Amino acid sequence: ASIAHEIRNPITAAKSLVQQMGEDPGGVDQVEYARVAVEELERVERSISHLLRFAREEDQQVRSVVMEDVLESALETFRDRAARSDIRFVRQYDAKGRLQGDPEQLRRVAINLIGNAVDSLEGAGVARREVRVSLGENLAGSEVWIRIADSGPGIDDEVRDRLFDPFVTSREEGTGLGLALCRKIVDEHGGTIEFESTAAESAAFVLTFPKDRSSTGREARHRSRAGGAGGSS
Ligand SMILES: Nc1ncnc2c1ncn2[C@@H]1O[C@H](COP(=O)(O)OP(=O)(O)OP(=O)(O)O)[C@@H](O)[C@H]1O
Ligand SMILES: [Mg+2]
């Protein structure tokens, strides 16, 4: 869906529901109308807050970041949801993953990816519900890599080729901005993000980041754009 659709459709729907409520104040369907109108407005609210986050040109607050801490902090936000849905988090940290970057933005990336994994598992009728989070460094010690994989149903064919484009979603309540935002933040860190699917895991996202900011100049950024998956930007 286009940006205009994402925002205009739910507003139009909510408006007509509220109009109906005004025309028939005593009607039996009032409660249902109100419920749907609120749902539609919540959808707009979510789209707009995602959009603002996506569009905002924030200066990067670059400092020394330990990716293990970032991942743990992101995992923590899903602890209750995971417990409720019987989802197990499996960690495999081969390194601390220290790098130069913006901790808040990197946390946002981790939350979006883990959130997608949890979303995919929650509705799925799979026997094993697992999110595997791995972290390591390359042999040269110049890059940190992160892998977030799940045992869910995998990526829908309809969205597979446009995963990282804004507003591409297969979920009823999704805005489709999560992965677009991940891509943007990773780009700005001179890193790469790619989708992988293997026999054992249905969906896996692999990220790499240069550890040192001096290697994240225009050249590195260009490299990540050219090499990244999912359309042009
Ligand atoms: N781990 C995953 N397993 C299965 N499908 C996935 C996974 N991650 C992403 N997807 C697919 O990619 C689509 C786009 O993901 P993205 O995070 O950009 O948006 P969303 O999750 O639909 O919405 P939002 O993040 O705004 O709630 C999802 O709707 C889903 O179809
Ligand atoms: Mg998402």
Coordinates of C-alpha atoms and ligand atoms in Angstrom, one line a residue:
A1 CA 0.0 0.0 0.0
S2 CA 1.1 3.6 -0.6
I3 CA 1.7 6.1 2.2
A4 CA -1.4 7.9 1.2
H5 CA -3.4 4.7 1.5
E6 CA -1.9 3.6 4.8
I7 CA -3.1 6.8 6.4
R8 CA -6.1 7.9 4.4
N9 CA -8.0 4.6 4.4
P10 CA -8.2 4.1 8.2
I11 CA -9.1 7.8 8.6
T12 CA -11.9 7.6 6.0
A13 CA -13.2 4.4 7.7
A14 CA -13.1 5.9 11.2
K15 CA -14.8 9.1 10.0
S16 CA -17.7 7.3 8.4
L17 CA -18.2 5.1 11.5
V18 CA -18.3 8.2 13.7
Q19 CA -20.7 9.8 11.2
Q20 CA -23.0 6.8 11.4
M21 CA -22.9 7.0 15.2
G22 CA -23.9 10.6 15.0
E23 CA -26.9 9.9 12.7
D24 CA -28.2 7.1 14.9
P25 CA -27.2 7.9 18.4
G26 CA -29.3 5.2 20.0
G27 CA -28.4 2.4 17.5
V28 CA -27.6 -1.1 18.7
D29 CA -24.3 -1.2 16.7
Q30 CA -22.8 1.8 18.5
V31 CA -20.4 -0.1 20.6
E32 CA -19.1 -2.1 17.6
Y33 CA -18.8 1.0 15.5
A34 CA -16.8 2.7 18.3
R35 CA -14.6 -0.3 18.6
V36 CA -13.8 -0.4 14.9
A37 CA -13.2 3.3 14.7
V38 CA -10.7 3.2 17.6
E39 CA -9.0 0.3 15.9
E40 CA -8.7 2.2 12.7
L41 CA -7.4 5.3 14.5
E42 CA -4.8 3.2 16.4
R43 CA -3.6 2.0 13.0
V44 CA -3.1 5.5 11.8
E45 CA -1.4 6.4 15.0
R46 CA 1.1 3.5 14.6
S47 CA 1.7 4.4 10.9
I48 CA 2.4 8.0 11.8
S49 CA 4.8 7.3 14.7
H50 CA 6.6 4.7 12.5
L51 CA 6.7 7.2 9.7
L52 CA 8.1 10.0 11.9
R53 CA 10.7 7.8 13.2
F54 CA 11.6 6.7 9.7
A55 CA 11.8 10.2 8.3
R56 CA 13.4 11.9 11.2
E57 CA 16.9 12.9 10.4
E58 CA 18.5 12.4 13.7
D59 CA 22.1 13.0 14.3
Q60 CA 23.8 9.7 15.2
Q61 CA 24.9 9.7 18.7
V62 CA 28.1 7.6 18.0
R63 CA 29.8 6.0 20.9
S64 CA 31.3 2.7 21.9
V65 CA 28.5 0.1 21.9
V66 CA 28.6 -3.5 23.1
M67 CA 26.2 -5.4 20.9
E68 CA 25.7 -8.1 23.4
D69 CA 24.2 -5.5 25.8
V70 CA 22.1 -4.1 22.9
L71 CA 20.7 -7.6 22.1
E72 CA 20.0 -8.4 25.7
S73 CA 18.2 -5.2 26.2
A74 CA 16.1 -5.8 23.1
L75 CA 15.3 -9.4 24.2
E76 CA 14.3 -8.2 27.6
T77 CA 11.5 -6.1 26.1
F78 CA 10.0 -9.4 24.7
R79 CA 10.4 -11.5 27.8
D80 CA 6.8 -11.5 28.9
R81 CA 5.3 -11.9 25.4
A82 CA 7.7 -14.8 24.7
A83 CA 6.8 -16.5 28.0
R84 CA 3.1 -16.2 27.3
S85 CA 3.5 -17.7 23.8
D86 CA 5.9 -20.4 24.8
I87 CA 8.7 -18.9 22.7
R88 CA 12.2 -19.8 23.6
F89 CA 15.2 -17.4 23.0
V90 CA 18.4 -19.2 22.2
R91 CA 21.6 -17.1 22.5
Q92 CA 24.9 -17.8 20.9
Y93 CA 27.4 -15.1 21.6
D94 CA 30.9 -15.7 20.3
A95 CA 32.0 -12.2 21.1
K96 CA 30.9 -9.1 22.9
G97 CA 30.5 -7.3 19.6
R98 CA 32.0 -3.9 20.6
L99 CA 31.6 -1.3 17.8
Q100 CA 31.2 2.4 17.2
G101 CA 27.6 3.3 16.7
D102 CA 24.4 4.7 18.0
P103 CA 23.1 2.4 20.8
E104 CA 19.5 3.6 20.6
Q105 CA 19.2 3.1 16.9
L106 CA 20.9 -0.3 17.0
R107 CA 18.5 -1.3 19.8
R108 CA 15.7 -0.2 17.6
V109 CA 17.0 -2.5 14.8
A110 CA 17.2 -5.5 17.2
I111 CA 13.7 -4.8 18.6
N112 CA 12.3 -4.7 15.1
L113 CA 13.9 -8.0 14.0
I114 CA 13.2 -9.9 17.2
G115 CA 9.7 -8.4 17.1
N116 CA 9.2 -9.8 13.6
A117 CA 10.4 -13.2 14.7
V118 CA 8.0 -13.2 17.7
D119 CA 5.1 -12.0 15.5
S120 CA 5.7 -14.8 13.0
L121 CA 5.8 -17.4 15.8
E122 CA 2.8 -16.2 17.8
G123 CA 0.3 -17.0 15.1
A124 CA 2.0 -20.0 13.8
G125 CA 1.1 -23.7 14.3
V126 CA 4.7 -24.9 14.6
A127 CA 5.9 -27.4 17.1
R128 CA 9.1 -25.7 18.0
R129 CA 8.9 -22.0 18.8
E130 CA 12.4 -20.6 18.9
V131 CA 14.2 -17.3 18.2
R132 CA 17.9 -17.8 17.8
V133 CA 20.1 -14.8 18.3
S134 CA 23.8 -15.1 17.4
L135 CA 26.6 -12.6 17.6
G136 CA 30.2 -12.8 16.5
E137 CA 33.1 -11.1 14.8
N138 CA 34.9 -11.8 11.5
L139 CA 38.4 -13.3 11.6
A140 CA 40.1 -10.0 10.8
G141 CA 38.4 -8.5 13.8
S142 CA 37.1 -5.6 11.7
E143 CA 33.4 -6.5 11.6
V144 CA 30.7 -7.5 14.0
W145 CA 27.9 -9.8 12.7
I146 CA 24.5 -10.5 14.2
R147 CA 22.0 -13.2 13.1
I148 CA 18.4 -13.3 14.2
A149 CA 16.6 -16.4 13.1
D150 CA 13.3 -18.1 14.0
S151 CA 11.5 -21.4 13.5
G152 CA 8.3 -19.7 12.3
P153 CA 6.5 -20.2 9.0
G154 CA 9.0 -18.2 6.9
I155 CA 8.5 -15.3 4.6
D156 CA 5.4 -15.0 2.4
D157 CA 6.1 -15.2 -1.3
E158 CA 4.3 -12.0 -1.9
V159 CA 6.6 -9.9 0.2
R160 CA 9.8 -11.8 -0.2
D161 CA 11.3 -9.5 -3.0
R162 CA 10.3 -6.2 -1.3
L163 CA 10.9 -7.0 2.3
F164 CA 12.9 -3.9 3.0
D165 CA 10.6 -1.5 1.1
P166 CA 8.4 0.8 3.2
F167 CA 4.7 -0.3 3.7
V168 CA 5.4 -3.9 2.6
T169 CA 3.5 -6.1 5.1
S170 CA 1.6 -9.3 5.2
R171 CA 0.2 -8.7 8.7
E172 CA -3.2 -7.2 9.4
E173 CA -1.9 -4.8 12.0
G174 CA 1.5 -4.3 10.4
T175 CA 2.8 -0.9 9.0
G176 CA 5.5 -2.5 6.9
L177 CA 8.0 0.1 8.1
G178 CA 10.0 -2.1 10.5
L179 CA 12.4 -3.5 8.1
A180 CA 12.6 -0.3 6.1
L181 CA 13.8 1.4 9.2
C182 CA 16.3 -1.4 10.0
R183 CA 17.7 -1.0 6.5
K184 CA 18.1 2.8 6.9
I185 CA 19.8 2.6 10.3
V186 CA 22.1 -0.2 9.1
D187 CA 23.0 1.8 6.0
E188 CA 23.8 4.8 8.2
H189 CA 26.2 2.6 10.2
G190 CA 27.9 1.5 7.0
G191 CA 26.7 -2.0 7.5
T192 CA 24.7 -4.6 5.6
I193 CA 21.4 -6.4 6.3
E194 CA 20.3 -9.5 4.4
F195 CA 17.6 -12.0 4.5
E196 CA 18.5 -15.7 4.5
S197 CA 16.4 -18.8 4.6
T198 CA 17.8 -22.2 5.3
A199 CA 16.3 -25.7 5.7
A200 CA 16.6 -25.6 9.5
E201 CA 15.3 -22.1 10.0
S202 CA 12.5 -20.5 8.2
A203 CA 13.6 -16.9 8.4
A204 CA 17.0 -15.4 9.3
F205 CA 18.3 -11.8 9.1
V206 CA 22.0 -11.3 9.0
L207 CA 23.6 -8.0 9.8
T208 CA 27.2 -6.9 9.6
F209 CA 28.7 -3.7 11.0
P210 CA 32.2 -2.3 10.7
K211 CA 33.6 -2.0 14.2
D212 CA 35.5 1.2 13.5
R213 CA 33.7 4.4 12.3
S214 CA 36.6 5.5 10.2
S215 CA 35.7 2.7 7.8
T216 CA 32.1 3.8 7.5
G217 CA 32.6 6.6 5.1
R218 CA 30.8 7.1 1.8
E219 CA 32.6 4.1 0.3
A220 CA 31.4 1.7 3.0
R221 CA 27.9 3.1 2.8
H222 CA 27.9 2.8 -1.0
R223 CA 29.1 -0.8 -0.7
S224 CA 26.2 -1.6 1.7
R225 CA 23.6 -0.1 -0.6
A226 CA 24.9 -1.9 -3.6
G227 CA 25.1 -5.2 -1.8
G228 CA 22.0 -5.1 0.3
A229 CA 18.9 -7.2 -0.5
G230 CA 15.6 -5.9 -1.7
G231 CA 15.2 -3.3 -4.4
S232 CA 17.0 0.0 -5.0
S233 CA 17.1 3.0 -2.8
Ligands
LIG1 N1 10.9 -13.3 10.9 C1 9.9 -13.3 10.0 N2 9.2 -14.3 9.6 C2 8.2 -14.3 8.7 N3 7.9 -13.1 8.0 C3 8.6 -12.0 8.3 C4 9.7 -12.0 9.3 N4 10.2 -10.8 9.3 C5 9.5 -10.1 8.4 N5 8.6 -10.8 7.8 C6 7.7 -10.4 6.7 O1 8.1 -9.1 6.2 C7 7.0 -8.1 6.3 C8 7.6 -6.8 6.6 O2 8.2 -6.7 7.9 P1 8.2 -5.3 8.6 O3 8.8 -5.4 9.9 O4 8.9 -4.3 7.7 O5 6.7 -4.9 8.7 P2 5.6 -5.5 9.7 O6 6.2 -6.4 10.7 O7 4.6 -6.1 8.8 O8 5.0 -4.2 10.4 P3 5.5 -3.4 11.6 O9 7.0 -3.8 11.8 O10 5.3 -2.0 11.3 O11 4.7 -3.9 12.8 C9 6.1 -8.7 7.4 O12 4.8 -8.3 7.3 C10 6.3 -10.2 7.2 O13 5.5 -10.6 6.1
MG2 MG 7.9 -5.6 11.9

